[in-house]
CSV table of C-alpha atoms (C1' of nucleotides) in Angstrom, one decimal:
chain,number,residue,atom,x,y,z
F,1,MET,CA,-17.2,11.7,-4.2
F,2,GLN,CA,-14.9,14.3,-5.8
F,3,GLU,CA,-15.3,16.8,-3.0
F,4,PHE,CA,-14.7,14.2,-0.4
F,5,LEU,CA,-11.5,13.2,-2.0
F,6,GLU,CA,-10.1,16.6,-2.9
F,7,ARG,CA,-9.1,17.3,0.6
F,8,PRO,CA,-5.7,16.8,2.3
F,9,ALA,CA,-4.5,13.2,2.4
F,10,PRO,CA,-4.4,12.8,6.2
F,11,ILE,CA,-8.1,13.9,6.4
F,12,VAL,CA,-9.2,11.6,3.6
F,13,ALA,CA,-7.1,8.8,5.0
F,14,ARG,CA,-9.0,9.1,8.3
F,15,GLU,CA,-12.4,9.6,6.9
F,16,ILE,CA,-12.3,6.9,4.3
F,17,LEU,CA,-12.0,4.2,7.0
F,18,GLY,CA,-15.2,2.1,6.8
F,19,SER,CA,-15.8,2.8,3.1
F,20,TYR,CA,-16.0,-0.1,0.7
F,21,LEU,CA,-14.2,-1.4,-2.3
F,22,LYS,CA,-16.1,-3.6,-4.8
F,23,ARG,CA,-14.1,-5.8,-7.1
F,24,SER,CA,-15.6,-7.5,-10.1
F,25,PHE,CA,-13.7,-10.5,-11.4
F,26,THR,CA,-13.6,-11.7,-15.0
F,27,ASP,CA,-15.6,-14.8,-14.0
F,28,GLY,CA,-18.5,-12.6,-13.1
F,29,SER,CA,-18.1,-12.9,-9.3
F,30,THR,CA,-17.7,-9.8,-7.1
F,31,ALA,CA,-16.1,-9.3,-3.8
F,32,LEU,CA,-16.9,-6.5,-1.3
F,33,VAL,CA,-14.4,-5.4,1.3
F,34,ARG,CA,-14.3,-2.7,3.9
F,35,ILE,CA,-11.3,-0.4,4.3
F,36,VAL,CA,-9.9,-0.6,7.9
F,37,GLU,CA,-6.4,0.7,7.7
F,38,THR,CA,-4.8,3.6,5.7
F,39,GLU,CA,-1.8,5.8,5.5
F,40,ALA,CA,-1.5,9.3,4.1
F,41,TYR,CA,1.3,10.6,1.7
F,42,ASP,CA,1.7,13.9,0.0
F,43,GLN,CA,4.3,16.0,-1.8
F,44,SER,CA,5.6,17.7,1.3
F,45,ASP,CA,6.4,14.3,2.8
F,46,VAL,CA,9.9,12.8,2.4
F,47,ALA,CA,8.5,9.3,2.6
F,48,SER,CA,6.2,9.9,-0.4
F,49,HIS,CA,6.9,8.8,-3.9
F,50,SER,CA,5.7,12.2,-5.0
F,51,TYR,CA,8.3,14.0,-2.9
F,52,ASN,CA,10.6,14.7,-5.9
F,53,GLY,CA,7.8,15.7,-8.3
F,54,ILE,CA,6.4,14.1,-11.3
F,55,THR,CA,8.2,11.0,-12.7
F,56,PRO,CA,7.0,8.2,-14.9
F,57,ARG,CA,6.0,6.3,-11.8
F,58,THR,CA,4.2,9.1,-10.0
F,59,THR,CA,2.3,10.6,-12.9
F,60,VAL,CA,-0.9,9.0,-11.6
F,61,MET,CA,-0.4,10.4,-8.2
F,62,PHE,CA,-0.4,13.9,-9.7
F,63,GLY,CA,-3.5,13.3,-11.7
F,64,GLU,CA,-7.2,13.2,-10.9
F,65,PRO,CA,-8.4,12.2,-7.4
F,66,GLY,CA,-10.4,9.1,-7.2
F,67,HIS,CA,-8.0,7.1,-9.4
F,68,LEU,CA,-5.9,4.2,-8.3
F,69,TYR,CA,-2.2,4.4,-7.9
F,70,VAL,CA,-0.6,1.0,-7.9
F,71,TYR,CA,3.1,0.5,-7.4
F,72,PHE,CA,5.4,-2.5,-7.4
F,73,THR,CA,7.9,-2.9,-4.6
F,74,TYR,CA,10.5,-5.3,-3.1
F,75,GLY,CA,10.6,-7.1,-6.4
F,76,MET,CA,7.4,-9.0,-5.8
F,77,HIS,CA,4.6,-7.0,-4.3
F,78,TYR,CA,2.0,-4.5,-5.4
F,79,CYS,CA,0.4,-1.9,-3.2
F,80,SER,CA,-2.7,0.2,-3.8
F,81,ASN,CA,-3.4,3.9,-3.2
F,82,ILE,CA,-6.3,6.2,-3.8
F,83,VAL,CA,-5.2,9.4,-5.4
F,84,VAL,CA,-6.5,12.3,-3.3
F,85,GLY,CA,-6.2,16.1,-3.1
F,86,LYS,CA,-6.7,18.4,-6.1
F,87,LYS,CA,-5.2,17.5,-9.4
F,88,GLY,CA,-1.5,18.3,-9.3
F,89,HIS,CA,-1.0,17.9,-5.6
F,90,GLY,CA,0.7,14.5,-5.7
F,91,ALA,CA,-1.2,13.1,-2.7
F,92,ALA,CA,-2.5,9.6,-2.1
F,93,VAL,CA,-3.9,7.3,0.6
F,94,LEU,CA,-2.3,3.9,0.9
F,95,ILE,CA,-4.8,1.2,1.6
F,96,ARG,CA,-3.0,-1.0,4.2
F,97,ALA,CA,-5.8,-3.3,5.2
F,98,VAL,CA,-9.3,-4.3,4.3
F,99,GLU,CA,-11.7,-6.9,5.8
F,100,PRO,CA,-13.9,-9.1,3.7
F,101,VAL,CA,-17.6,-8.3,3.8
F,102,SER,CA,-18.8,-10.7,1.1
F,103,ASP,CA,-18.0,-14.4,1.2
F,104,PRO,CA,-14.2,-14.6,1.7
F,105,SER,CA,-14.0,-17.8,-0.3
F,106,LEU,CA,-14.3,-15.8,-3.5
F,107,ILE,CA,-10.9,-14.2,-2.8
F,108,VAL,CA,-9.2,-16.7,-0.6
F,109,LYS,CA,-8.4,-18.8,-3.6
F,110,ASN,CA,-6.1,-16.0,-4.8
F,111,ARG,CA,-3.9,-16.5,-1.8
F,112,ARG,CA,-2.7,-19.5,0.2
F,113,VAL,CA,-3.4,-18.7,3.8
F,114,LYS,CA,-3.8,-20.8,6.9
F,115,ASN,CA,-5.6,-18.1,8.9
F,116,ILE,CA,-8.4,-16.1,7.4
F,117,LEU,CA,-7.1,-13.1,9.3
F,118,ASP,CA,-4.0,-13.2,7.1
F,119,LEU,CA,-6.1,-12.8,3.9
F,120,THR,CA,-6.1,-9.0,3.5
F,121,ASN,CA,-4.3,-7.5,6.6
F,122,GLY,CA,-1.5,-5.9,4.7
F,123,PRO,CA,-1.1,-3.6,1.6
F,124,ALA,CA,0.4,-6.3,-0.6
F,125,LYS,CA,-1.8,-9.0,0.7
F,126,LEU,CA,-5.0,-7.3,-0.2
F,127,CYS,CA,-3.7,-6.6,-3.7
F,128,GLN,CA,-3.0,-10.2,-4.2
F,129,ALA,CA,-6.4,-11.2,-2.8
F,130,LEU,CA,-8.2,-8.8,-5.0
F,131,LEU,CA,-6.0,-9.4,-8.0
F,132,ILE,CA,-4.8,-5.8,-8.2
F,133,THR,CA,-1.7,-5.4,-10.4
F,134,LYS,CA,-0.2,-2.6,-12.5
F,135,GLU,CA,-2.9,-3.3,-15.0
F,136,LEU,CA,-5.2,-1.3,-12.7
F,137,ASN,CA,-2.7,1.6,-12.2
F,138,GLY,CA,-4.6,4.8,-13.1
F,139,HIS,CA,-8.0,3.1,-13.0
F,140,ASN,CA,-10.9,5.4,-12.2
F,141,LEU,CA,-12.6,4.1,-9.0
F,142,ASN,CA,-16.0,5.1,-10.2
F,143,ASN,CA,-15.9,2.3,-12.8
F,144,GLN,CA,-15.7,-1.4,-13.0
F,145,PRO,CA,-13.9,-3.6,-12.2
F,146,LEU,CA,-12.9,-1.8,-9.0
F,147,GLN,CA,-15.2,0.7,-7.4
F,148,LEU,CA,-14.9,2.9,-4.3
F,149,ILE,CA,-18.2,3.2,-2.3
F,150,LEU,CA,-18.0,6.0,0.2
F,151,GLU,CA,-19.6,5.7,3.6
F,152,LYS,CA,-20.1,8.1,6.4
F,153,PRO,CA,-16.8,8.7,8.2
F,154,ALA,CA,-16.2,6.7,11.4
F,155,GLN,CA,-16.3,8.3,14.8
F,156,ASN,CA,-13.0,9.5,16.2
F,157,LYS,CA,-13.4,7.2,19.2
F,158,ASP,CA,-13.3,4.2,16.9
F,159,ILE,CA,-10.1,5.4,15.1
F,160,VAL,CA,-6.5,4.9,16.2
F,161,GLU,CA,-3.8,7.3,14.9
F,162,ALA,CA,-0.3,6.0,14.6
F,163,THR,CA,3.1,6.3,12.9
F,164,ARG,CA,3.4,4.8,9.5
F,165,ILE,CA,5.0,1.4,8.8
F,166,GLY,CA,7.9,0.4,6.7
F,167,ILE,CA,9.4,3.8,6.0
F,168,SER,CA,12.8,5.2,7.1
F,169,LYS,CA,12.1,8.9,6.6
F,170,GLY,CA,9.1,10.8,7.8
F,171,ARG,CA,8.7,8.7,10.9
F,172,GLU,CA,7.6,11.7,12.9
F,173,LEU,CA,4.3,12.0,11.2
F,174,ARG,CA,1.3,10.1,12.6
F,175,TRP,CA,-0.4,9.5,9.3
F,176,ARG,CA,-1.5,6.0,9.8
F,177,TYR,CA,-5.1,5.4,10.8
F,178,TYR,CA,-7.1,2.3,11.5
F,179,LEU,CA,-10.4,1.1,13.0
F,180,LYS,CA,-9.8,0.0,16.6
F,181,GLU,CA,-12.3,-2.9,16.4
F,182,SER,CA,-11.1,-4.5,13.3
F,183,ASP,CA,-9.2,-7.8,13.5
F,184,PHE,CA,-7.8,-7.3,10.0
F,185,VAL,CA,-5.5,-4.3,10.8
F,186,SER,CA,-1.9,-5.2,9.8
F,187,LYS,CA,-0.3,-4.0,13.0
F,188,LYS,CA,-1.9,-2.5,16.1
F,189,VAL,CA,-0.2,-0.1,18.5
F,190,LYS,CA,0.7,-1.8,21.8
F,191,ASN,CA,-1.3,-0.7,24.8
X,1,DC,C1',25.1,3.0,-17.5
X,2,DT,C1',25.5,1.5,-12.7
X,3,DC,C1',24.1,1.3,-8.1
X,4,DT,C1',21.0,1.5,-4.0
X,5,DG,C1',17.3,0.6,-1.3
X,6,DG,C1',12.5,0.0,-0.9
X,7,DA,C1',4.9,2.5,1.6
X,8,DT,C1',6.4,-6.2,2.1
X,9,DT,C1',5.7,-10.9,3.2
X,10,DA,C1',6.4,-15.8,4.6
X,11,DG,C1',8.9,-18.9,6.8
X,12,DC,C1',12.3,-20.2,9.9
X,13,DT,C1',14.9,-19.8,14.5
S,1,DG,C1',13.6,-11.6,15.8
S,2,DC,C1',16.0,-12.4,11.1
S,3,DT,C1',16.2,-12.7,6.3
S,4,DA,C1',15.6,-14.3,1.5
S,5,DA,C1',12.9,-13.5,-2.4
S,6,DT,C1',13.5,-10.7,-6.7
S,7,DC,C1',12.7,-6.3,-9.5
S,8,DC,C1',12.8,-1.7,-10.9
S,9,DA,C1',12.5,3.5,-10.0
S,10,DG,C1',15.2,7.2,-9.3
S,11,DA,C1',19.5,9.3,-8.7
S,12,DG,C1',24.1,10.2,-9.9
S,13,DC,C1',27.7,10.1,-13.2
DNA sequence: CTCTGGATTAGCT
DNA sequence: GCTAATCCAGAGC
């Protein structure tokens, strides 16, 4: 786990597609989801929160890989990242979309959605569905109540590489990755 | 201290 | 396609 995560963010972002997150809720239920879309950020990248070095917010990003970096944005949303790279590198992988593996009804109650496909197909949506808030900022993903379960990397032919979404700087980097066959990807590249 | 803009989303036109 | 919702981190003074 540590070795896998200690590599550069774009590599981990690509290879972590298909891995699982397991969320345990306080009522005893658990939800299993599969990561289908990610973006990479690191300190050399103007779009990254870590670009200007360690601040109160980015301390977690500069800490141990395998921990969760949760940030609050647009006055109402949380987004989740997995800290990657060696300690001190300030790199992370934003989880942009997951798809439910276990019974979706366990998490659908956390969000009001008409279409099941809208349940977890965005970085803030999946945080809402899995009840991820700043309380979990800095959480070690080896532990309850949120665990990362690594799987073998997907094949290149199943992965699409694209530009990142929602940023104004750093548009030239193609650091977004998603699984071509997933219906839960937030936004696919047009053909 | 003040100001700016954001790794978004839902709902409406 | 457009925009309101709604807060706070970070920068500049």
